[in-house]
């Protein structure tokens, strides 16, 4: 109701301003043909260009000040630092170039505005100038693209060097399941056709495959810090995308095929919680939650910062809530946690 009233008031104010402008126009004595801009019109337009320049600089500064806090904290994976640096360099270059060119564009728009009696200079071309403004972007862009390709190739190179931990991420509407290879670090064969809900074989593991018997299936992803992890993604139903923003990692999960991504976590969950940006974010969020709690609203428990795996492909109605907690911990803590988990053969046996 308030929104509707506000809208009506805004429309009425708009109409009033429009009508007043018309009255104002009619009251002006027409000294010359209004269709042709005179010096005063051109000067006004020139000043408006400056006003617009101030507006775009102002909104840029405002956005930095107001929204910078929503950015992700520093990367928690080894390759993520490289990736962030490439992104930062690209942004800085774009930012500097756009700041300078916008100023020049608007300044020259003002300086060379139309003036009574002035005639435009016919200036066909200037080879040297054209060479300069072509070669500089060519060199800068070629550099960025080559550097980008090199970084991309490095990040996307999933190999078995350095004894990686093998983890399967299994996507389905609307949750994630993770599977570890067990003591042998080898995942058993699996196929959606072998899913047997009655026997709790939810990932369709091949029960006759000896590699499958020690596999560990979990609903919370634990990773030891400093060890490379090779992820193998599967999907049961539709396209999903395994997105781990803190690790700068994303890979589509495609029904009928296995996709891969690899990274090394470099910060434990305990460490990221000490990050000043993260502390500030938690404080802000918990302040809002405390207000909600005071009003007796839902979703008001104090929040603790955690790494997450989320789905980044709109896969259905509950896509927004398709997530799994990730805990990065020390090798000892990881082993301790792993010991408390059931293997696939144990969970199957407990169903019989
Ligand atoms: Cu999904």
GROMACS .gro file of C-alpha atoms and ligand atoms in nm:
model
  353
    1UNK     CA    1   0.000   0.000   0.000
    2UNK     CA    2   0.279   0.243   0.098
    3UNK     CA    3   0.466   0.150  -0.221
    4UNK     CA    4   0.157   0.218  -0.435
    5UNK     CA    5   0.101   0.557  -0.266
    6UNK     CA    6   0.468   0.651  -0.309
    7UNK     CA    7   0.449   0.559  -0.679
    8UNK     CA    8   0.132   0.765  -0.729
    9UNK     CA    9   0.293   1.066  -0.556
   10UNK     CA   10   0.605   1.029  -0.774
   11UNK     CA   11   0.395   1.014  -1.093
   12UNK     CA   12   0.195   1.321  -0.985
   13UNK     CA   13   0.513   1.514  -0.901
   14UNK     CA   14   0.649   1.417  -1.246
   15UNK     CA   15   0.335   1.544  -1.420
   16UNK     CA   16   0.348   1.869  -1.218
   17UNK     CA   17   0.710   1.933  -1.318
   18UNK     CA   18   0.628   1.859  -1.682
   19UNK     CA   19   0.335   2.103  -1.679
   20UNK     CA   20   0.545   2.371  -1.511
   21UNK     CA   21   0.816   2.333  -1.773
   22UNK     CA   22   0.555   2.384  -2.045
   23UNK     CA   23   0.426   2.702  -1.877
   24UNK     CA   24   0.782   2.826  -1.837
   25UNK     CA   25   0.856   2.761  -2.205
   26UNK     CA   26   0.541   2.945  -2.315
   27UNK     CA   27   0.630   3.245  -2.100
   28UNK     CA   28   0.971   3.284  -2.270
   29UNK     CA   29   0.987   3.528  -2.559
   30UNK     CA   30   1.111   3.353  -2.868
   31UNK     CA   31   1.390   3.574  -3.002
   32UNK     CA   32   1.521   3.321  -3.250
   33UNK     CA   33   1.442   2.983  -3.403
   34UNK     CA   34   1.449   2.735  -3.110
   35UNK     CA   35   1.546   2.449  -3.343
   36UNK     CA   36   1.905   2.573  -3.379
   37UNK     CA   37   2.138   2.562  -3.079
   38UNK     CA   38   2.294   2.896  -2.993
   39UNK     CA   39   2.616   2.965  -2.801
   40UNK     CA   40   2.441   2.965  -2.468
   41UNK     CA   41   2.279   2.623  -2.541
   42UNK     CA   42   2.616   2.479  -2.638
   43UNK     CA   43   2.780   2.616  -2.327
   44UNK     CA   44   2.507   2.464  -2.111
   45UNK     CA   45   2.555   2.127  -2.282
   46UNK     CA   46   2.930   2.157  -2.220
   47UNK     CA   47   2.874   2.217  -1.849
   48UNK     CA   48   2.630   1.924  -1.840
   49UNK     CA   49   2.910   1.703  -1.975
   50UNK     CA   50   3.125   1.807  -1.678
   51UNK     CA   51   2.833   1.736  -1.446
   52UNK     CA   52   2.802   1.387  -1.597
   53UNK     CA   53   3.176   1.330  -1.555
   54UNK     CA   54   3.149   1.422  -1.186
   55UNK     CA   55   2.849   1.187  -1.160
   56UNK     CA   56   3.035   0.883  -1.300
   57UNK     CA   57   3.344   0.951  -1.085
   58UNK     CA   58   3.119   1.005  -0.784
   59UNK     CA   59   2.923   0.683  -0.834
   60UNK     CA   60   3.252   0.493  -0.877
   61UNK     CA   61   3.391   0.625  -0.548
   62UNK     CA   62   3.057   0.563  -0.378
   63UNK     CA   63   3.047   0.200  -0.502
   64UNK     CA   64   3.399   0.133  -0.375
   65UNK     CA   65   3.315   0.282  -0.038
   66UNK     CA   66   2.975   0.119   0.000
   67UNK     CA   67   3.012  -0.222  -0.166
   68UNK     CA   68   3.379  -0.324  -0.132
   69UNK     CA   69   3.288  -0.512   0.185
   70UNK     CA   70   3.088  -0.764  -0.018
   71UNK     CA   71   3.394  -0.890  -0.202
   72UNK     CA   72   3.535  -1.232  -0.117
   73UNK     CA   73   3.826  -1.250   0.128
   74UNK     CA   74   4.173  -1.333  -0.003
   75UNK     CA   75   4.192  -1.664  -0.183
   76UNK     CA   76   4.226  -1.981   0.024
   77UNK     CA   77   4.379  -2.187  -0.256
   78UNK     CA   78   4.724  -2.180  -0.409
   79UNK     CA   79   4.616  -2.109  -0.768
   80UNK     CA   80   4.360  -1.853  -0.646
   81UNK     CA   81   4.634  -1.603  -0.560
   82UNK     CA   82   4.761  -1.612  -0.917
   83UNK     CA   83   4.406  -1.580  -1.048
   84UNK     CA   84   4.325  -1.285  -0.820
   85UNK     CA   85   4.647  -1.107  -0.918
   86UNK     CA   86   4.564  -1.142  -1.289
   87UNK     CA   87   4.216  -1.005  -1.220
   88UNK     CA   88   4.355  -0.717  -1.013
   89UNK     CA   89   4.603  -0.616  -1.284
   90UNK     CA   90   4.325  -0.627  -1.549
   91UNK     CA   91   4.097  -0.414  -1.332
   92UNK     CA   92   4.367  -0.159  -1.248
   93UNK     CA   93   4.454  -0.113  -1.617
   94UNK     CA   94   4.088  -0.079  -1.717
   95UNK     CA   95   4.026   0.159  -1.426
   96UNK     CA   96   4.317   0.392  -1.505
   97UNK     CA   97   4.245   0.397  -1.879
   98UNK     CA   98   3.875   0.464  -1.831
   99UNK     CA   99   3.937   0.738  -1.571
  100UNK     CA  100   4.170   0.924  -1.808
  101UNK     CA  101   3.972   0.871  -2.130
  102UNK     CA  102   3.641   0.975  -1.972
  103UNK     CA  103   3.800   1.298  -1.847
  104UNK     CA  104   3.949   1.371  -2.192
  105UNK     CA  105   3.624   1.282  -2.373
  106UNK     CA  106   3.415   1.518  -2.161
  107UNK     CA  107   3.676   1.795  -2.152
  108UNK     CA  108   3.714   1.802  -2.531
  109UNK     CA  109   3.336   1.786  -2.568
  110UNK     CA  110   3.324   2.111  -2.371
  111UNK     CA  111   3.633   2.276  -2.523
  112UNK     CA  112   3.531   2.228  -2.885
  113UNK     CA  113   3.162   2.304  -2.839
  114UNK     CA  114   2.985   2.484  -3.124
  115UNK     CA  115   3.041   2.861  -3.140
  116UNK     CA  116   2.875   3.114  -3.364
  117UNK     CA  117   3.098   3.180  -3.664
  118UNK     CA  118   3.341   2.894  -3.592
  119UNK     CA  119   3.410   2.651  -3.872
  120UNK     CA  120   3.512   2.289  -3.810
  121UNK     CA  121   3.862   2.199  -3.927
  122UNK     CA  122   3.880   1.926  -4.186
  123UNK     CA  123   4.144   1.687  -4.054
  124UNK     CA  124   4.160   1.373  -4.266
  125UNK     CA  125   4.401   1.148  -4.075
  126UNK     CA  126   4.725   1.126  -3.886
  127UNK     CA  127   4.924   0.807  -3.939
  128UNK     CA  128   5.144   0.852  -3.637
  129UNK     CA  129   4.852   0.906  -3.398
  130UNK     CA  130   4.663   0.610  -3.539
  131UNK     CA  131   4.971   0.393  -3.504
  132UNK     CA  132   5.016   0.493  -3.140
  133UNK     CA  133   4.657   0.434  -3.036
  134UNK     CA  134   4.651   0.100  -3.214
  135UNK     CA  135   4.984  -0.039  -3.100
  136UNK     CA  136   4.944   0.041  -2.728
  137UNK     CA  137   4.616  -0.156  -2.686
  138UNK     CA  138   4.756  -0.435  -2.905
  139UNK     CA  139   5.061  -0.480  -2.680
  140UNK     CA  140   4.864  -0.449  -2.354
  141UNK     CA  141   4.585  -0.684  -2.466
  142UNK     CA  142   4.826  -0.940  -2.614
  143UNK     CA  143   5.017  -0.938  -2.284
  144UNK     CA  144   4.701  -0.985  -2.078
  145UNK     CA  145   4.567  -1.258  -2.306
  146UNK     CA  146   4.894  -1.453  -2.309
  147UNK     CA  147   4.928  -1.424  -1.933
  148UNK     CA  148   4.561  -1.527  -1.897
  149UNK     CA  149   4.605  -1.831  -2.123
  150UNK     CA  150   4.916  -1.936  -1.933
  151UNK     CA  151   4.733  -1.903  -1.597
  152UNK     CA  152   4.426  -2.083  -1.732
  153UNK     CA  153   4.633  -2.374  -1.865
  154UNK     CA  154   4.808  -2.406  -1.528
  155UNK     CA  155   4.483  -2.398  -1.331
  156UNK     CA  156   4.300  -2.643  -1.558
  157UNK     CA  157   4.584  -2.895  -1.566
  158UNK     CA  158   4.446  -3.177  -1.352
  159UNK     CA  159   4.723  -3.433  -1.302
  160UNK     CA  160   4.825  -3.694  -1.049
  161UNK     CA  161   5.152  -3.530  -0.943
  162UNK     CA  162   5.219  -3.466  -0.570
  163UNK     CA  163   4.991  -3.748  -0.452
  164UNK     CA  164   4.656  -3.564  -0.463
  165UNK     CA  165   4.361  -3.657  -0.246
  166UNK     CA  166   4.084  -3.791  -0.472
  167UNK     CA  167   3.735  -3.666  -0.391
  168UNK     CA  168   3.413  -3.712  -0.583
  169UNK     CA  169   3.149  -3.438  -0.570
  170UNK     CA  170   2.809  -3.576  -0.654
  171UNK     CA  171   2.537  -3.329  -0.748
  172UNK     CA  172   2.165  -3.390  -0.747
  173UNK     CA  173   1.853  -3.179  -0.707
  174UNK     CA  174   1.913  -3.025  -0.451
  175UNK     CA  175   2.210  -3.138  -0.250
  176UNK     CA  176   2.572  -3.239  -0.265
  177UNK     CA  177   2.740  -3.559  -0.153
  178UNK     CA  178   3.114  -3.613  -0.132
  179UNK     CA  179   3.297  -3.944  -0.169
  180UNK     CA  180   3.654  -4.024  -0.068
  181UNK     CA  181   3.855  -4.312  -0.210
  182UNK     CA  182   3.922  -4.454   0.138
  183UNK     CA  183   4.254  -4.600   0.251
  184UNK     CA  184   4.368  -4.673  -0.108
  185UNK     CA  185   4.262  -4.323  -0.227
  186UNK     CA  186   4.097  -4.487  -0.531
  187UNK     CA  187   3.730  -4.430  -0.604
  188UNK     CA  188   3.529  -4.741  -0.684
  189UNK     CA  189   3.332  -4.757  -1.007
  190UNK     CA  190   2.989  -4.598  -1.000
  191UNK     CA  191   2.696  -4.537  -1.229
  192UNK     CA  192   2.353  -4.386  -1.173
  193UNK     CA  193   2.200  -4.712  -1.307
  194UNK     CA  194   2.331  -4.893  -0.997
  195UNK     CA  195   2.161  -4.661  -0.748
  196UNK     CA  196   1.975  -4.877  -0.497
  197UNK     CA  197   1.784  -4.663  -0.249
  198UNK     CA  198   1.662  -4.962  -0.045
  199UNK     CA  199   2.021  -5.058   0.027
  200UNK     CA  200   2.125  -4.695   0.079
  201UNK     CA  201   2.348  -4.709  -0.228
  202UNK     CA  202   2.258  -4.352  -0.316
  203UNK     CA  203   2.553  -4.279  -0.543
  204UNK     CA  204   2.520  -4.598  -0.750
  205UNK     CA  205   2.850  -4.754  -0.641
  206UNK     CA  206   2.947  -5.082  -0.798
  207UNK     CA  207   2.918  -5.323  -0.505
  208UNK     CA  208   3.129  -5.584  -0.686
  209UNK     CA  209   3.420  -5.342  -0.727
  210UNK     CA  210   3.676  -5.395  -0.449
  211UNK     CA  211   3.789  -5.030  -0.475
  212UNK     CA  212   3.436  -4.922  -0.380
  213UNK     CA  213   3.414  -5.110  -0.051
  214UNK     CA  214   3.638  -4.870   0.146
  215UNK     CA  215   3.496  -4.553  -0.013
  216UNK     CA  216   3.365  -4.301   0.237
  217UNK     CA  217   3.046  -4.109   0.158
  218UNK     CA  218   2.983  -3.789   0.351
  219UNK     CA  219   2.761  -3.481   0.364
  220UNK     CA  220   3.030  -3.244   0.487
  221UNK     CA  221   3.351  -3.196   0.292
  222UNK     CA  222   3.669  -3.211   0.501
  223UNK     CA  223   4.003  -3.127   0.340
  224UNK     CA  224   4.353  -3.136   0.488
  225UNK     CA  225   4.535  -2.804   0.444
  226UNK     CA  226   4.830  -2.797   0.205
  227UNK     CA  227   4.741  -3.117   0.019
  228UNK     CA  228   4.636  -3.105  -0.344
  229UNK     CA  229   4.280  -3.229  -0.403
  230UNK     CA  230   4.160  -3.368  -0.734
  231UNK     CA  231   3.784  -3.337  -0.758
  232UNK     CA  232   3.579  -3.558  -0.986
  233UNK     CA  233   3.230  -3.423  -1.043
  234UNK     CA  234   2.920  -3.621  -1.135
  235UNK     CA  235   2.556  -3.522  -1.164
  236UNK     CA  236   2.254  -3.745  -1.121
  237UNK     CA  237   1.990  -3.539  -1.298
  238UNK     CA  238   2.052  -3.201  -1.458
  239UNK     CA  239   2.341  -2.960  -1.512
  240UNK     CA  240   2.481  -2.830  -1.182
  241UNK     CA  241   2.797  -2.637  -1.118
  242UNK     CA  242   3.028  -2.703  -0.826
  243UNK     CA  243   3.134  -2.356  -0.712
  244UNK     CA  244   3.377  -2.305  -0.425
  245UNK     CA  245   3.418  -1.926  -0.426
  246UNK     CA  246   3.679  -1.905  -0.147
  247UNK     CA  247   3.904  -2.135  -0.349
  248UNK     CA  248   3.832  -1.962  -0.681
  249UNK     CA  249   3.708  -2.293  -0.820
  250UNK     CA  250   3.413  -2.379  -1.038
  251UNK     CA  251   3.332  -2.673  -1.262
  252UNK     CA  252   3.010  -2.786  -1.426
  253UNK     CA  253   2.861  -3.118  -1.318
  254UNK     CA  254   2.719  -3.288  -1.625
  255UNK     CA  255   2.490  -3.594  -1.624
  256UNK     CA  256   2.656  -3.888  -1.798
  257UNK     CA  257   3.015  -3.771  -1.766
  258UNK     CA  258   3.283  -3.697  -1.508
  259UNK     CA  259   3.438  -3.350  -1.497
  260UNK     CA  260   3.746  -3.255  -1.298
  261UNK     CA  261   3.902  -2.968  -1.108
  262UNK     CA  262   4.205  -2.955  -0.885
  263UNK     CA  263   4.328  -2.715  -0.617
  264UNK     CA  264   4.534  -2.700  -0.301
  265UNK     CA  265   4.369  -2.540   0.004
  266UNK     CA  266   4.622  -2.317   0.183
  267UNK     CA  267   4.419  -2.178   0.475
  268UNK     CA  268   4.230  -2.376   0.737
  269UNK     CA  269   3.877  -2.279   0.840
  270UNK     CA  270   4.024  -2.161   1.174
  271UNK     CA  271   4.270  -1.938   0.987
  272UNK     CA  272   4.013  -1.778   0.754
  273UNK     CA  273   3.799  -1.694   1.057
  274UNK     CA  274   4.091  -1.476   1.180
  275UNK     CA  275   4.099  -1.275   0.855
  276UNK     CA  276   4.009  -0.909   0.939
  277UNK     CA  277   3.760  -0.888   0.648
  278UNK     CA  278   3.593  -1.209   0.761
  279UNK     CA  279   3.576  -1.092   1.124
  280UNK     CA  280   3.412  -0.768   1.010
  281UNK     CA  281   3.162  -0.957   0.792
  282UNK     CA  282   3.068  -1.192   1.077
  283UNK     CA  283   3.022  -0.894   1.309
  284UNK     CA  284   2.794  -0.716   1.059
  285UNK     CA  285   2.588  -1.028   0.996
  286UNK     CA  286   2.551  -1.115   1.362
  287UNK     CA  287   2.440  -0.761   1.440
  288UNK     CA  288   2.154  -0.805   1.191
  289UNK     CA  289   2.079  -1.147   1.337
  290UNK     CA  290   2.073  -1.011   1.691
  291UNK     CA  291   1.813  -0.755   1.577
  292UNK     CA  292   1.608  -1.035   1.421
  293UNK     CA  293   1.634  -1.238   1.742
  294UNK     CA  294   1.515  -0.936   1.942
  295UNK     CA  295   1.209  -0.915   1.714
  296UNK     CA  296   1.148  -1.289   1.745
  297UNK     CA  297   1.213  -1.348   1.372
  298UNK     CA  298   1.349  -1.666   1.212
  299UNK     CA  299   1.706  -1.715   1.096
  300UNK     CA  300   1.850  -1.530   1.391
  301UNK     CA  301   2.109  -1.772   1.532
  302UNK     CA  302   2.461  -1.629   1.556
  303UNK     CA  303   2.649  -1.714   1.237
  304UNK     CA  304   2.993  -1.867   1.205
  305UNK     CA  305   3.199  -1.824   0.893
  306UNK     CA  306   3.253  -2.138   0.686
  307UNK     CA  307   3.380  -2.231   0.346
  308UNK     CA  308   3.101  -2.355   0.122
  309UNK     CA  309   3.042  -2.554  -0.192
  310UNK     CA  310   2.741  -2.407  -0.371
  311UNK     CA  311   2.562  -2.478  -0.696
  312UNK     CA  312   2.617  -2.209  -0.956
  313UNK     CA  313   2.385  -2.334  -1.229
  314UNK     CA  314   2.015  -2.261  -1.195
  315UNK     CA  315   1.901  -2.621  -1.162
  316UNK     CA  316   1.549  -2.594  -1.019
  317UNK     CA  317   1.333  -2.454  -0.742
  318UNK     CA  318   1.569  -2.518  -0.450
  319UNK     CA  319   1.887  -2.435  -0.639
  320UNK     CA  320   1.946  -2.135  -0.410
  321UNK     CA  321   1.987  -2.366  -0.113
  322UNK     CA  322   2.202  -2.635  -0.273
  323UNK     CA  323   2.515  -2.617  -0.064
  324UNK     CA  324   2.760  -2.818   0.141
  325UNK     CA  325   2.989  -2.704   0.420
  326UNK     CA  326   3.363  -2.734   0.358
  327UNK     CA  327   3.604  -2.765   0.648
  328UNK     CA  328   3.975  -2.721   0.588
  329UNK     CA  329   4.177  -2.853   0.881
  330UNK     CA  330   4.518  -2.987   0.976
  331UNK     CA  331   4.627  -3.331   0.857
  332UNK     CA  332   4.581  -3.472   1.212
  333UNK     CA  333   4.230  -3.329   1.249
  334UNK     CA  334   4.141  -3.463   0.905
  335UNK     CA  335   4.265  -3.813   0.988
  336UNK     CA  336   4.078  -3.804   1.319
  337UNK     CA  337   3.755  -3.708   1.139
  338UNK     CA  338   3.810  -3.968   0.866
  339UNK     CA  339   3.850  -4.244   1.129
  340UNK     CA  340   3.503  -4.168   1.263
  341UNK     CA  341   3.340  -4.217   0.920
  342UNK     CA  342   3.180  -4.537   0.793
  343UNK     CA  343   3.305  -4.700   0.476
  344UNK     CA  344   3.064  -4.796   0.199
  345UNK     CA  345   3.079  -5.167   0.284
  346UNK     CA  346   3.010  -5.092   0.651
  347UNK     CA  347   2.705  -4.880   0.568
  348UNK     CA  348   2.574  -5.143   0.325
  349UNK     CA  349   2.626  -5.417   0.589
  350UNK     CA  350   2.440  -5.212   0.849
  351UNK     CA  351   2.139  -5.198   0.614
  352UNK     CA  352   2.109  -5.576   0.592
  353LIG    CU1  353   2.230  -2.743  -0.874
   0.00000   0.00000   0.00000
